[in-house]
Coordinates of C-alpha atoms in Angstrom, one line a residue:
X276 CA 13.8 13.9 6.8
X277 CA 14.4 12.3 10.2
X278 CA 14.3 15.7 11.8
X279 CA 10.8 16.4 10.7
X280 CA 7.8 15.5 12.9
X281 CA 6.6 12.0 12.7
X282 CA 3.3 13.2 11.2
X283 CA 5.2 14.9 8.3
X284 CA 7.3 11.8 7.7
X285 CA 4.1 9.7 7.5
X286 CA 2.6 12.2 5.1
X287 CA 5.6 11.9 2.8
X288 CA 5.2 8.1 2.7
X289 CA 1.6 8.6 1.7
X290 CA 2.7 11.1 -0.9
X291 CA 4.9 8.5 -2.6
X292 CA 1.9 6.2 -2.7
X293 CA -0.2 9.0 -4.3
X294 CA 2.4 9.6 -6.9
X295 CA 2.4 5.9 -7.9
X296 CA -1.4 6.0 -8.2
X297 CA -1.2 9.1 -10.4
X298 CA 1.4 7.5 -12.7
X299 CA -0.8 4.4 -12.9
X300 CA -3.8 6.5 -14.0
X301 CA -5.6 5.8 -10.8
X302 CA -5.8 9.3 -9.3
X303 CA -9.1 8.4 -7.7
X304 CA -7.3 6.3 -5.2
X305 CA -5.6 9.4 -3.9
X306 CA -8.8 11.0 -2.5
X307 CA -8.8 9.1 0.9
X308 CA -5.0 9.2 1.0
X309 CA -5.2 13.0 0.7
X310 CA -7.7 13.1 3.5
X311 CA -5.2 11.1 5.7
X312 CA -2.5 13.6 5.0
X313 CA -4.8 16.5 5.9
X314 CA -5.6 14.8 9.2
X315 CA -1.9 14.3 9.9
X316 CA -1.0 18.0 9.2
X317 CA -3.9 19.3 11.2
X318 CA -2.7 17.3 14.2
X319 CA 0.5 19.2 14.6
X320 CA 1.4 22.9 15.0
X321 CA 2.1 25.0 12.0
X322 CA 5.6 25.7 13.1
X323 CA 8.2 23.8 15.2
X324 CA 11.9 23.6 15.6
X325 CA 12.0 21.3 12.6
X326 CA 9.2 22.4 10.2
X327 CA 7.6 25.6 9.0
X328 CA 4.1 26.6 7.8
X329 CA 5.5 26.5 4.2
X330 CA 6.5 22.9 4.6
X331 CA 2.8 22.2 5.2
X332 CA 1.9 24.3 2.1
X333 CA 4.3 22.3 0.0
X334 CA 2.6 19.1 1.0
X335 CA -0.9 20.6 0.4
X336 CA 0.2 21.7 -3.0
X337 CA 1.4 18.2 -3.8
X338 CA -2.0 16.9 -2.9
X339 CA -3.5 19.4 -5.3
X340 CA -1.4 18.1 -8.1
X341 CA -2.4 14.5 -7.4
X342 CA -6.2 14.6 -7.1
X343 CA -9.0 15.3 -9.5
X344 CA -10.1 18.8 -8.5
X345 CA -13.0 18.8 -11.0
X346 CA -14.4 15.7 -9.2
X347 CA -13.6 17.0 -5.7
X348 CA -14.0 20.8 -6.0
X349 CA -15.2 21.3 -2.4
X350 CA -12.2 19.3 -1.0
X351 CA -10.0 21.3 -3.3
X352 CA -11.4 24.6 -1.9
X353 CA -10.8 23.3 1.6
X354 CA -7.1 22.6 0.8
X355 CA -6.6 26.0 -0.8
X356 CA -8.2 27.8 2.1
X357 CA -5.7 26.0 4.4
X358 CA -2.9 27.2 2.1
X359 CA -4.0 30.8 2.3
X360 CA -4.3 30.7 6.1
X361 CA -0.8 29.1 6.4
X362 CA 0.7 31.7 4.1
X363 CA -0.1 34.4 6.7
X364 CA 2.3 32.7 9.1
X365 CA 5.2 32.2 6.6
X366 CA 8.4 34.1 7.2
X367 CA 10.9 35.0 4.5
X368 CA 13.4 32.5 6.0
X369 CA 10.8 29.7 5.5
X370 CA 11.1 30.0 1.7
X371 CA 14.9 29.8 1.4
X372 CA 14.9 26.1 0.4
X373 CA 11.9 26.4 -2.0
X374 CA 12.0 27.4 -5.7
X375 CA 9.1 29.4 -7.0
X376 CA 7.0 29.3 -3.8
X377 CA 3.3 29.9 -4.0
X378 CA 1.9 33.4 -3.4
X379 CA -1.5 34.4 -2.2
X380 CA -2.3 35.6 -5.6
X381 CA -1.5 32.3 -7.2
X382 CA -3.9 30.5 -4.8
X383 CA -6.7 33.0 -4.8
X384 CA -7.0 33.0 -8.6
X385 CA -7.4 29.2 -8.7
X386 CA -9.6 29.2 -5.6
X387 CA -12.0 31.6 -7.2
X388 CA -12.3 29.3 -10.2
X389 CA -13.4 26.3 -8.0
X390 CA -15.7 28.5 -6.0
X391 CA -17.4 29.5 -9.2
X392 CA -17.4 25.9 -10.4
X393 CA -19.6 24.8 -7.5
X394 CA -21.7 28.0 -7.7
X395 CA -24.2 26.5 -10.1
X396 CA -26.8 29.1 -9.1
X397 CA -24.8 31.9 -10.6
X398 CA -22.7 30.2 -13.2
X399 CA -24.1 27.9 -15.9
X400 CA -21.7 25.4 -17.5
X401 CA -21.4 27.6 -20.5
X402 CA -20.7 30.7 -18.4
X403 CA -18.1 28.9 -16.3
X404 CA -16.4 27.5 -19.4
X405 CA -16.3 30.9 -21.1
X406 CA -14.9 32.6 -18.0
X407 CA -12.1 30.1 -17.5
X408 CA -11.4 29.2 -21.2
X409 CA -12.5 25.6 -20.7
X410 CA -13.3 24.4 -24.2
X411 CA -14.6 20.9 -23.5
X412 CA -18.2 20.6 -22.4
X413 CA -19.0 18.3 -19.5
X414 CA -22.2 17.0 -17.8
X415 CA -23.5 19.5 -15.2
X416 CA -24.0 16.8 -12.7
X417 CA -20.2 16.7 -12.3
X418 CA -20.4 20.0 -10.4
X419 CA -22.9 18.7 -7.9
X420 CA -22.3 17.8 -4.2
X421 CA -23.7 14.3 -4.7
X422 CA -21.0 13.7 -7.4
X423 CA -18.2 14.6 -5.0
X424 CA -19.8 12.5 -2.2
X425 CA -20.1 9.5 -4.5
X426 CA -16.8 10.0 -6.4
X427 CA -14.6 7.4 -4.6
X428 CA -17.4 4.8 -4.6
X429 CA -18.1 5.4 -8.3
X430 CA -14.5 5.1 -9.3
X431 CA -14.0 2.0 -7.2
X432 CA -16.8 0.3 -8.9
X433 CA -15.6 1.4 -12.4
X434 CA -12.1 0.1 -11.6
X435 CA -13.6 -3.3 -10.5
X436 CA -15.5 -3.5 -13.8
X437 CA -12.4 -2.7 -15.8
X438 CA -10.3 -5.2 -13.9
X439 CA -12.8 -7.9 -14.9
X440 CA -12.2 -7.1 -18.5
X441 CA -8.4 -6.8 -18.0
X442 CA -8.6 -3.6 -20.0
X443 CA -5.1 -2.1 -20.9
X444 CA -4.8 1.5 -19.9
X445 CA -3.5 2.8 -23.3
X446 CA -4.9 4.0 -26.6
X447 CA -8.7 3.9 -26.6
X448 CA -9.0 3.3 -22.8
X449 CA -11.2 6.3 -22.4
X450 CA -14.0 4.6 -24.3
X451 CA -13.9 1.5 -22.1
X452 CA -13.8 3.8 -19.0
X453 CA -16.8 5.9 -20.1
X454 CA -18.7 2.7 -20.9
X455 CA -18.1 1.3 -17.5
X456 CA -18.9 4.7 -15.9
X457 CA -22.2 4.8 -17.7
X458 CA -23.1 1.3 -16.4
X459 CA -22.0 2.1 -12.8
X460 CA -23.8 5.4 -12.7
X461 CA -27.0 3.9 -14.2
X462 CA -27.0 1.3 -11.5
X463 CA -26.8 4.1 -8.9
X464 CA -29.7 6.0 -10.6
X465 CA -27.5 8.7 -11.9
X466 CA -27.8 10.0 -15.4
X467 CA -24.6 11.2 -17.0
X468 CA -23.2 12.1 -20.4
X469 CA -19.6 11.3 -21.3
X470 CA -17.2 13.8 -22.8
X471 CA -17.7 12.1 -26.1
X472 CA -21.5 12.7 -25.9
X473 CA -21.1 16.2 -24.7
X474 CA -18.5 17.1 -27.5
X475 CA -19.7 15.2 -30.6
X476 CA -17.3 17.1 -32.9
X477 CA -14.2 16.2 -30.9
X478 CA -12.1 13.1 -31.7
X479 CA -11.0 11.2 -28.7
X480 CA -8.4 8.4 -28.5

């Protein structure tokens, strides 16, 4: 690792922090951390004596695995477009140390899904869910740009509410989370229906 550029070493440190957030059910905290990593990667060339374009792709794919793409679809699209651009510069030798490297087809398939997700003019919720075999209904506002813009602020306030109540993050936590989310969103003038409200026949725990 010491041979990698300083920016990549710093990105890896942030990746460990992101993983901890994910394991602690606080993925929302990863949103600004992911942006920091993007800034670090953008500040260095795609290839040097000690790193390759696929090293960048590996880090970007880690980010994808540790953010909520449904809450930040436009950011997700930005990441995947970066991956596709980098793939054009990848050489066969760059892939030797990686198992099951991503292909353009892998990325493009998921990229289209998120492009359709934000294309509310051409895809209703029901149409998007049917096309992508998504069986749980969700509030249409979750696809909006304002939702993504307010995502971190919303989740920060929800977390503060839950911390006051010292709510354990185990069985039944989703109900406390949705209740706090209702409260926070209402205070922000945003109407929202929880998964429980959108899917009355589904049992949640």
